[in-house]
Amino acid sequence: MVKASQQELEKYKKLQKKYTPPRPWFRNAIQAFLIGGAISMAGEAVRQFFIFGMGMSPKTAGPPTSSVMIFLGALLTGIGIYDQIGRVGGMGAALPITGFSNSIVSPAMEFKREGWVMGVGARMFTVAGPVIVYGLLTAFAVGFVQFALTGGKG
Amino acid sequence: MGVAVKDAAQEQVKPGAKHLGKQTLVFTTRPGVAATGAIAGPMEGKGPLGSLYDEVTADTILGQKTWEQAEVKMLEKAVSLAVQKAGFQPGEIDFVVCGDLLNQLGASSFAARTLDRPHLGIYGACSCWTEAMIVGSVMVDGGYATRVAIGASSHHDTAERQFRYPTEFGGQRPPTATWTTTGAGGACIVDQSDPGIAGYPRITHGTVGRVVDIGVKDPYDMGSAMAPAAADTIVTHLRDTGRLPTDYDLIITGDLGRVGKALTMDLAAESGFNLEPVLDDCGLHIYYDHQDVHCGASGCASSALVYSSNLHRKLISGEIRRLLLVATGALFSPTSYQQGESIPGIAYAVAIERAEQPQKGASANA
């Protein structure tokens, strides 16, 4: 056989479909909504604290809120809880800034054993790296378009 | 001249007396499995076979600095224990044959460094256990060794960090995913001159699998990737030996999981063999459903632990008279997967018969 033909693969896929448990889309969506919502609620609570507790304006309360949420994500990763949250919450746990924090802290922890340079330093962004690279690329592209349209006055 | 050379070559590759059919080796002296060692991680210890393992570790790091070192420790322990239970000093072992999942056989090589015996490192992904059994049996049956120790290990965290994501990364696993078993199994294969041979299960056949690639690419569905290889090896074994599935009390695959097992059964049926009455999968015996591992267990330790803890015991007591153990491996690497290659599978089958003098109530810890 060595390698199956496309035809054989198609036939096999039909068989595979028969036995593969369906992905629980609906349950996953509900869980993502609840977990993602809970994280956002927590973020909002922190922001309100900065506005009403510390007397900041809604605009200036943003960055410290992000910092606190990043810290919380890192903390929960460090004590081994965030992977459990991610397991249940899926995208609801990955999308908020706490998930971004988890994606950087978890490889940093994992590869600490390979040393500070080749381990933590080199591998910290293995998961988040693509997001940063393409996020920046998109930002550049959008910025360029904006510049082209408004001549830099926008 | 050219013709004469070709003829000579053909003479040499002609199947020997111990080569049966296409891919099966017959071990005419029937090497015995003298003893086994089973070291399991804490999560495995809470599974259905928990009480049958020789040791359940308190955590997955075993007082070491890294997960890799912990896996090495487990493999060392499992092999040493098998040797010790068989009543040998480490120095009395002729060769050690080990396999694991790590890059460059990280666990096996470092365990062999401590075991300090001549070592053959083998790689067949999760099929290492039966691959090692075949290599060990060939050495013993061929008269090259009187005692060979074999071992295979896997560790959830070393496998995750090598093949997938960092262990603390919060990702979701699809329902077809399997859980890499943390643990190691060891066994001591001896020749017929061993004084205890009458009480040992005997290895009679080994079927060396072909690499079969159906084209599946999802590393979270390894059961589907390996099922065609499992079915191919089982069907070939049965054809080579002229046996029927029911000539075995149990045909048990290594780590196909629920989906892979069902697929194997269908594929074998297409070839005219009904495996339903006898087919099982080691991966379904490591964890309980409520342990939330989705499709079952995977890893070298899946078949190694199930054999070392439970199947070996049943072969000694006579509860299983004839067993076909078919460990299965998914032969992919992070590199091959990222470069868009499909996942080839392989399976090695070993036929093991019960001891000549079965001992009732034999226990794995005896």
Coordinates of C-alpha atoms in Angstrom, one line a residue:
Chain A
M1 CA 0.0 0.0 0.0
V2 CA 2.8 2.4 1.1
K3 CA 0.6 5.5 0.7
A4 CA -3.1 5.4 0.0
S5 CA -4.6 7.0 -3.1
Q6 CA -6.9 10.0 -2.9
Q7 CA -9.8 7.6 -3.7
E8 CA -8.9 5.3 -0.8
L9 CA -8.6 8.3 1.5
E10 CA -12.1 9.6 0.5
K11 CA -13.5 6.1 1.2
Y12 CA -11.8 6.0 4.6
K13 CA -13.0 9.4 5.5
K14 CA -16.6 8.2 5.1
L15 CA -15.9 5.4 7.5
Q16 CA -14.1 7.7 9.9
K17 CA -17.1 10.0 9.9
K18 CA -19.3 7.2 11.1
Y19 CA -17.3 6.7 14.3
T20 CA -15.9 10.1 15.1
P21 CA -17.8 11.7 18.0
P22 CA -19.3 15.0 16.9
R23 CA -17.6 18.1 18.2
P24 CA -19.8 19.6 20.9
W25 CA -20.1 22.9 19.1
F26 CA -23.1 24.1 21.0
R27 CA -21.7 23.2 24.4
N28 CA -18.4 24.7 23.5
A29 CA -20.1 28.0 22.4
I30 CA -22.0 28.3 25.7
Q31 CA -18.9 27.5 27.7
A32 CA -16.8 30.0 25.7
F33 CA -19.6 32.6 26.2
L34 CA -19.7 32.1 30.0
I35 CA -15.9 31.9 30.6
G36 CA -15.1 34.7 28.1
G37 CA -17.9 36.8 29.6
A38 CA -16.7 36.2 33.2
I39 CA -13.2 37.2 32.3
S40 CA -14.5 40.4 30.6
M41 CA -16.7 41.1 33.6
A42 CA -13.7 40.8 35.9
G43 CA -11.8 43.2 33.5
E44 CA -14.7 45.7 33.6
A45 CA -14.7 45.5 37.4
V46 CA -11.0 46.3 37.5
R47 CA -11.6 49.2 35.1
Q48 CA -14.4 50.6 37.3
F49 CA -12.1 50.3 40.3
F50 CA -9.5 52.5 38.5
I51 CA -12.2 55.0 37.4
F52 CA -14.2 55.3 40.7
G53 CA -11.6 54.1 43.2
M54 CA -8.5 55.8 41.8
G55 CA -10.3 58.8 40.1
M56 CA -9.0 58.0 36.6
S57 CA -10.7 59.0 33.4
P58 CA -12.3 56.1 31.4
K59 CA -9.5 56.6 28.8
T60 CA -6.6 56.5 31.2
A61 CA -8.1 53.5 33.1
G62 CA -7.5 51.2 30.1
P63 CA -3.8 50.6 30.3
P64 CA -3.6 49.8 34.0
T65 CA -6.7 47.5 33.6
S66 CA -4.8 45.6 30.8
S67 CA -1.8 45.3 33.1
V68 CA -3.8 43.9 35.9
M69 CA -5.5 41.4 33.6
I70 CA -2.2 40.3 32.1
F71 CA -0.9 39.8 35.6
L72 CA -3.9 37.8 36.6
G73 CA -3.6 35.6 33.5
A74 CA 0.1 35.1 34.3
L75 CA -0.6 34.3 37.9
L76 CA -3.3 31.8 37.1
T77 CA -1.0 30.2 34.5
G78 CA 1.8 30.0 37.1
I79 CA -0.3 28.2 39.7
G80 CA -1.6 25.8 37.1
I81 CA -5.2 27.0 36.8
Y82 CA -5.4 28.7 33.5
D83 CA -4.9 25.5 31.4
Q84 CA -8.0 24.2 33.2
I85 CA -10.0 27.3 32.4
G86 CA -8.8 27.0 28.8
R87 CA -9.9 23.4 28.6
V88 CA -13.4 24.4 29.5
G89 CA -13.6 27.9 28.0
G90 CA -11.8 27.3 24.7
M91 CA -11.8 30.5 22.6
G92 CA -13.6 32.3 25.5
A93 CA -10.4 31.8 27.5
A94 CA -7.9 32.3 24.6
L95 CA -9.3 35.6 23.2
P96 CA -9.2 38.0 26.2
I97 CA -5.8 39.5 27.2
T98 CA -5.5 36.9 30.0
G99 CA -5.3 34.2 27.2
F100 CA -2.6 36.2 25.5
S101 CA -0.7 36.3 28.8
N102 CA -1.2 32.5 29.2
S103 CA 0.2 31.9 25.7
I104 CA 3.4 33.7 26.6
V105 CA 3.8 32.6 30.2
S106 CA 3.2 28.9 29.6
P107 CA 6.1 28.5 27.1
A108 CA 8.3 30.7 29.3
M109 CA 7.6 28.3 32.2
E110 CA 7.9 25.2 30.1
F111 CA 11.2 26.0 28.5
K112 CA 12.9 27.5 31.6
R113 CA 14.6 24.1 32.0
E114 CA 16.4 24.8 28.7
G115 CA 18.0 27.9 30.3
W116 CA 17.3 31.6 30.2
V117 CA 18.6 32.3 26.7
M118 CA 17.8 29.2 24.5
G119 CA 14.9 28.3 26.7
V120 CA 12.8 31.2 28.0
G121 CA 14.3 33.8 25.7
A122 CA 14.1 31.9 22.5
R123 CA 10.8 30.0 23.0
M124 CA 8.7 32.5 25.0
F125 CA 6.8 33.6 21.9
T126 CA 6.4 30.2 20.2
V127 CA 2.6 30.4 20.7
A128 CA 2.1 34.2 20.7
G129 CA 4.7 35.0 18.1
P130 CA 2.5 34.5 15.0
V131 CA -0.2 36.6 16.6
I132 CA 2.2 39.4 17.2
V133 CA 3.9 39.2 13.8
Y134 CA 0.6 39.2 11.8
G135 CA -1.0 41.6 14.2
L136 CA 1.8 44.1 13.5
L137 CA 1.6 43.4 9.8
T138 CA -2.1 44.1 9.8
A139 CA -1.6 47.3 11.8
F140 CA 1.0 48.4 9.3
A141 CA -1.3 47.7 6.4
V142 CA -4.3 49.4 7.9
G143 CA -2.1 52.4 8.9
F144 CA -0.8 52.7 5.4
V145 CA -4.3 52.6 3.9
Q146 CA -5.4 55.2 6.4
F147 CA -2.4 57.4 5.5
A148 CA -3.0 57.0 1.8
L149 CA -6.7 58.0 2.2
T150 CA -6.4 60.9 4.7
G151 CA -2.8 62.0 4.0
G152 CA -1.9 61.5 7.6
K153 CA -4.4 64.0 8.9
G154 CA -6.9 61.4 10.2
Chain B
M1 CA 28.2 -12.3 -14.2
G2 CA 25.4 -9.9 -13.3
V3 CA 22.9 -12.7 -13.5
A4 CA 24.9 -14.9 -11.2
V5 CA 25.2 -12.2 -8.6
K6 CA 21.5 -11.6 -8.7
D7 CA 20.8 -15.3 -8.2
A8 CA 23.1 -15.4 -5.2
A9 CA 21.3 -12.4 -3.7
Q10 CA 17.9 -14.1 -4.3
E11 CA 19.1 -17.2 -2.6
Q12 CA 20.0 -15.1 0.5
V13 CA 16.7 -13.2 0.8
K14 CA 14.6 -16.4 0.4
P15 CA 12.6 -16.7 3.5
G16 CA 14.2 -18.9 6.1
A17 CA 12.7 -21.7 8.1
K18 CA 11.6 -19.2 10.7
H19 CA 9.9 -16.8 8.3
L20 CA 6.3 -17.6 7.9
G21 CA 4.2 -16.1 5.1
K22 CA 4.8 -12.4 4.3
Q23 CA 5.8 -10.7 7.5
T24 CA 5.7 -13.2 10.4
L25 CA 8.6 -14.5 12.4
V26 CA 8.2 -17.9 14.2
F27 CA 10.1 -18.2 17.4
T28 CA 10.6 -21.9 17.5
T29 CA 12.2 -22.0 20.9
R30 CA 9.4 -19.9 22.3
P31 CA 11.2 -17.4 24.5
G32 CA 9.6 -16.8 27.9
V33 CA 8.6 -13.5 29.5
A34 CA 10.1 -14.1 32.9
A35 CA 8.8 -11.0 34.7
T36 CA 7.5 -7.5 34.1
G37 CA 7.8 -4.1 35.8
A38 CA 5.1 -1.5 35.6
I39 CA 5.6 2.1 36.9
A40 CA 2.6 4.4 36.4
G41 CA 2.0 8.1 37.0
P42 CA -0.6 9.4 39.5
M43 CA -3.4 9.9 37.0
E44 CA -2.8 6.3 35.7
G45 CA -2.8 5.1 39.3
K46 CA -6.3 6.3 39.6
G47 CA -7.4 4.4 36.5
P48 CA -8.9 0.9 36.3
L49 CA -5.6 -0.9 36.6
G50 CA -4.3 1.3 39.5
S51 CA -3.9 -1.6 42.0
L52 CA -2.0 -3.8 39.6
Y53 CA 0.9 -1.5 38.9
D54 CA 4.1 -2.3 40.7
E55 CA 4.5 1.4 41.6
V56 CA 2.3 4.4 41.3
T57 CA 4.4 7.6 41.5
A58 CA 3.2 10.4 43.8
D59 CA 3.7 13.0 41.1
T60 CA 4.9 13.3 37.5
I61 CA 8.3 14.9 38.3
L62 CA 9.7 12.2 40.6
G63 CA 12.0 14.6 42.4
Q64 CA 13.9 15.4 39.2
K65 CA 14.6 18.7 37.6
T66 CA 12.8 18.1 34.3
W67 CA 9.9 16.0 32.9
E68 CA 12.5 14.2 30.7
Q69 CA 14.6 13.1 33.7
A70 CA 11.4 11.9 35.3
E71 CA 10.6 9.7 32.3
V72 CA 14.1 8.4 32.3
K73 CA 13.7 7.5 36.0
M74 CA 10.5 5.7 35.3
L75 CA 12.0 3.6 32.5
E76 CA 15.0 2.7 34.6
K77 CA 12.8 1.6 37.4
A78 CA 10.5 -0.5 35.2
V79 CA 13.3 -2.3 33.5
S80 CA 15.3 -2.8 36.7
L81 CA 12.2 -4.1 38.4
A82 CA 11.5 -6.6 35.7
V83 CA 15.1 -7.9 35.9
Q84 CA 14.9 -8.0 39.7
K85 CA 11.6 -9.8 39.7
A86 CA 12.9 -12.4 37.2
G87 CA 15.6 -13.1 39.8
F88 CA 18.6 -11.7 38.0
Q89 CA 21.4 -9.3 38.8
P90 CA 21.6 -6.4 36.4
G91 CA 25.0 -7.8 35.2
E92 CA 23.3 -11.0 34.1
I93 CA 21.3 -9.3 31.4
D94 CA 22.9 -9.7 27.9
F95 CA 21.2 -6.9 26.1
V96 CA 18.7 -4.1 26.8
V97 CA 16.2 -3.0 24.1
C98 CA 14.2 0.2 24.8
G99 CA 12.1 2.7 23.0
D100 CA 10.2 5.9 23.8
L101 CA 8.7 9.0 22.1
L102 CA 11.3 11.7 22.7
N103 CA 13.6 13.2 20.1
Q104 CA 16.7 11.0 19.6
L105 CA 15.3 8.4 22.0
G106 CA 15.9 10.8 25.0
A107 CA 14.4 8.5 27.6
S108 CA 15.8 5.2 26.4
S109 CA 19.4 6.3 25.9
F110 CA 19.6 8.0 29.2
A111 CA 18.0 5.0 31.0
A112 CA 20.5 2.7 29.3
R113 CA 23.3 4.9 30.5
T114 CA 22.3 4.0 34.0
L115 CA 21.4 0.4 33.3
D116 CA 24.9 -0.1 31.9
R117 CA 24.2 -3.0 29.6
P118 CA 24.6 -3.3 25.8
H119 CA 21.7 -1.3 24.4
L120 CA 19.6 -1.3 21.3
G121 CA 17.5 1.8 21.0
I122 CA 14.4 1.4 18.9
Y123 CA 11.8 3.8 17.6
G124 CA 8.3 2.9 16.5
A125 CA 6.5 5.8 18.2
C126 CA 3.8 4.2 20.5
S127 CA 4.5 0.7 19.0
C128 CA 7.9 0.5 20.8
W129 CA 6.7 -2.1 23.3
T130 CA 5.9 -4.9 20.9
E131 CA 8.8 -3.8 18.6
A132 CA 11.1 -4.3 21.5
M133 CA 9.5 -7.7 22.3
I134 CA 10.1 -8.8 18.7
V135 CA 13.7 -7.6 18.7
G136 CA 14.3 -9.3 22.1
S137 CA 12.7 -12.5 21.0
V138 CA 14.7 -12.6 17.8
M139 CA 17.9 -12.3 19.9
V140 CA 16.9 -15.0 22.4
D141 CA 15.4 -17.3 19.8
G142 CA 18.4 -16.9 17.5
G143 CA 20.7 -17.9 20.3
Y144 CA 22.4 -14.5 20.5
A145 CA 21.3 -13.9 24.0
T146 CA 19.9 -15.8 27.0
R147 CA 18.3 -12.9 28.7
V148 CA 17.1 -9.6 27.2
A149 CA 15.5 -6.8 29.1
I150 CA 13.1 -4.6 27.2
G151 CA 11.4 -1.4 28.1
A152 CA 9.2 1.4 26.8
S153 CA 8.1 4.6 28.3
S154 CA 6.0 7.7 27.7
H155 CA 5.3 10.8 29.7
H156 CA 2.3 13.1 29.2
D157 CA 4.3 16.3 29.8
T158 CA 7.4 15.4 27.7
A159 CA 5.2 14.4 24.8
E160 CA 3.0 17.5 25.1
R161 CA 5.9 19.9 25.0
Q162 CA 7.6 18.1 22.1
F163 CA 4.6 17.3 19.9
R164 CA 2.0 20.0 20.9
Y165 CA 1.9 22.9 23.3
P166 CA 3.5 23.9 26.6
T167 CA 1.8 21.9 29.4
E168 CA 0.3 25.0 31.1
F169 CA -1.1 26.4 27.8
G170 CA -4.9 26.7 28.0
G171 CA -6.1 25.0 24.9
Q172 CA -9.1 22.9 24.1
R173 CA -8.7 19.3 22.9
P174 CA -11.1 17.8 20.3
P175 CA -13.1 14.7 21.2
T176 CA -10.9 12.5 19.0
A177 CA -7.8 13.4 21.1
T178 CA -6.1 10.8 23.2
W179 CA -4.1 11.4 26.4
T180 CA -0.4 10.4 26.5
T181 CA 0.1 7.9 29.3
T182 CA 2.7 8.7 31.9
G183 CA 4.5 5.5 32.8
A184 CA 6.9 2.8 31.8
G185 CA 6.9 -0.9 31.4
G186 CA 9.7 -3.4 31.5
A187 CA 10.0 -7.1 30.8
C188 CA 12.7 -9.7 30.9
I189 CA 12.7 -12.2 28.0
V190 CA 14.6 -15.4 28.7
D191 CA 15.5 -18.5 26.7
Q192 CA 14.2 -22.1 27.3
S193 CA 17.2 -23.0 29.5
D194 CA 15.8 -20.8 32.2
P195 CA 14.8 -22.9 35.2
G196 CA 11.5 -21.1 35.7
I197 CA 10.5 -21.3 32.0
A198 CA 7.5 -23.6 32.6
G199 CA 5.8 -20.9 34.6
Y200 CA 6.4 -18.1 32.1
P201 CA 4.2 -16.9 29.2
R202 CA 5.9 -17.8 25.9
I203 CA 6.3 -15.6 22.8
T204 CA 5.6 -17.7 19.7
H205 CA 5.2 -15.3 16.8
G206 CA 6.1 -11.8 15.9
T207 CA 4.6 -10.0 12.9
V208 CA 6.6 -7.0 11.7
G209 CA 4.2 -4.3 10.3
R210 CA 4.5 -2.3 7.2
V211 CA 4.3 1.5 7.3
V212 CA 0.7 2.2 6.2
D213 CA -0.4 5.8 5.3
I214 CA -4.0 6.4 4.6
G215 CA -3.5 10.1 4.4
V216 CA -5.0 11.4 7.7
K217 CA -3.3 14.6 8.7
D218 CA -4.9 15.5 12.1
P219 CA -2.5 14.9 15.0
Y220 CA -5.5 15.1 17.3
D221 CA -6.9 12.0 15.6
M222 CA -4.1 9.4 15.8
G223 CA -6.5 6.5 16.2
S224 CA -7.8 7.1 12.7
A225 CA -4.2 7.5 11.4
M226 CA -3.1 4.2 12.9
A227 CA -6.1 2.0 12.4
P228 CA -5.2 1.0 8.8
A229 CA -1.8 -0.1 10.0
A230 CA -3.3 -2.1 12.9
A231 CA -5.8 -3.8 10.6
D232 CA -3.0 -4.5 8.0
T233 CA -0.7 -6.2 10.6
I234 CA -3.5 -8.2 12.2
V235 CA -4.9 -9.4 8.9
T236 CA -1.4 -10.2 7.7
H237 CA -0.6 -12.1 10.9
L238 CA -3.8 -14.2 10.6
R239 CA -3.1 -15.0 6.9
D240 CA 0.6 -15.8 7.6
T241 CA -0.2 -18.1 10.4
G242 CA -3.4 -19.5 9.0
R243 CA -5.2 -18.7 12.2
L244 CA -8.6 -17.2 12.8
P245 CA -9.3 -14.3 15.1
T246 CA -11.1 -16.7 17.5
D247 CA -7.9 -18.7 17.8
Y248 CA -7.0 -15.9 20.2
D249 CA -8.6 -15.3 23.5
L250 CA -7.8 -11.6 23.0
I251 CA -6.4 -9.5 20.2
I252 CA -5.5 -6.2 21.8
T253 CA -4.2 -3.1 20.1
G254 CA -1.9 -0.5 21.7
D255 CA -3.5 2.9 21.7
L256 CA -6.1 3.2 19.0
G257 CA -8.8 4.6 21.3
R258 CA -12.5 4.3 20.6
V259 CA -12.6 5.6 17.1
G260 CA -9.5 3.7 16.0
K261 CA -10.7 0.4 17.4
A262 CA -14.0 0.7 15.5
L263 CA -12.2 1.5 12.3
T264 CA -9.8 -1.4 12.7
M265 CA -12.8 -3.7 13.1
D266 CA -14.4 -2.4 9.9
L267 CA -11.2 -2.6 7.9
A268 CA -10.5 -6.2 9.1
A269 CA -14.0 -7.1 8.2
E270 CA -13.4 -5.8 4.6
S271 CA -10.6 -8.3 4.4
G272 CA -12.9 -11.1 5.7
F273 CA -11.9 -11.3 9.3
N274 CA -14.5 -10.7 12.1
L275 CA -12.5 -9.3 15.0
E276 CA -15.6 -8.3 17.0
P277 CA -15.5 -11.2 19.6
V278 CA -11.9 -10.7 20.5
L279 CA -10.7 -7.2 19.7
D280 CA -9.9 -4.8 22.5
D281 CA -7.6 -1.7 22.9
C282 CA -5.1 -1.1 25.7
G283 CA -5.8 2.6 25.5
L284 CA -9.3 2.0 26.8
H285 CA -8.0 0.4 30.0
I286 CA -5.6 3.0 31.4
Y287 CA -8.2 5.7 32.4
Y288 CA -11.8 5.8 33.5
D289 CA -14.3 7.8 31.3
H290 CA -14.7 10.3 34.1
Q291 CA -11.0 11.2 33.9
D292 CA -11.9 13.2 30.8
V293 CA -9.3 11.9 28.4
H294 CA -11.7 11.8 25.5
C295 CA -10.8 8.9 23.2
G296 CA -8.6 7.0 25.5
A297 CA -4.9 6.6 26.3
S298 CA -2.0 6.8 24.0
G299 CA 1.8 6.6 24.2
C300 CA 4.3 3.7 24.5
A301 CA 3.3 3.2 28.1
S302 CA -0.3 2.4 27.1
S303 CA 0.5 -1.1 25.8
A304 CA 3.6 -1.5 28.0
L305 CA 1.6 -0.8 31.2
V306 CA -1.5 -2.9 30.2
Y307 CA 0.7 -5.9 29.4
S308 CA 3.1 -5.5 32.3
S309 CA 0.3 -5.1 34.9
N310 CA -2.6 -7.2 33.7
L311 CA -2.1 -9.2 30.6
H312 CA 1.1 -10.8 31.8
R313 CA -0.6 -11.8 35.0
K314 CA -3.6 -13.4 33.1
L315 CA -1.2 -15.3 30.9
I316 CA 0.5 -16.8 34.0
S317 CA -2.8 -17.7 35.6
G318 CA -4.0 -19.2 32.4
E319 CA -7.0 -16.9 32.2
I320 CA -5.8 -15.9 28.8
R321 CA -4.5 -18.9 26.8
R322 CA -3.4 -17.1 23.7
L323 CA -2.9 -13.4 23.2
L324 CA -2.1 -11.2 20.2
L325 CA -0.7 -7.9 21.4
V326 CA -0.6 -5.3 18.6
A327 CA 1.1 -2.1 19.7
T328 CA 0.5 0.8 17.2
G329 CA 2.5 3.8 16.4
A330 CA 1.9 7.1 14.6
L331 CA 5.1 7.9 12.8
F332 CA 5.0 11.7 12.6
S333 CA 7.1 14.5 14.0
P334 CA 6.3 18.1 14.6
T335 CA 8.4 18.9 11.6
S336 CA 6.7 16.4 9.2
Y337 CA 3.3 17.6 10.5
Q338 CA 4.1 21.3 10.0
Q339 CA 5.4 20.6 6.5
G340 CA 2.0 19.2 5.6
E341 CA 2.9 15.5 5.5
S342 CA 0.2 13.0 6.4
I343 CA 0.6 10.7 9.4
P344 CA 1.9 7.2 8.6
G345 CA 1.1 4.4 11.0
I346 CA 2.8 1.1 12.0
A347 CA 1.8 -1.9 14.1
Y348 CA 3.8 -4.8 15.4
A349 CA 2.0 -7.9 16.6
V350 CA 3.3 -10.4 19.1
A351 CA 1.6 -13.8 19.8
I352 CA 2.0 -14.9 23.4
E353 CA 0.8 -18.1 24.9
R354 CA 0.1 -18.9 28.5
A355 CA 2.6 -20.6 30.7
E356 CA 2.9 -24.4 30.4
Q357 CA 2.2 -24.7 34.1
P358 CA -0.4 -21.9 34.8
Q359 CA -0.4 -20.7 38.3
K360 CA -3.9 -19.9 39.6
G361 CA -4.2 -16.6 41.3
A362 CA -0.9 -15.4 40.1
S363 CA -0.5 -11.7 40.7
A364 CA 1.5 -9.0 39.0
N365 CA 3.2 -8.3 42.2
A366 CA 4.2 -11.9 43.0

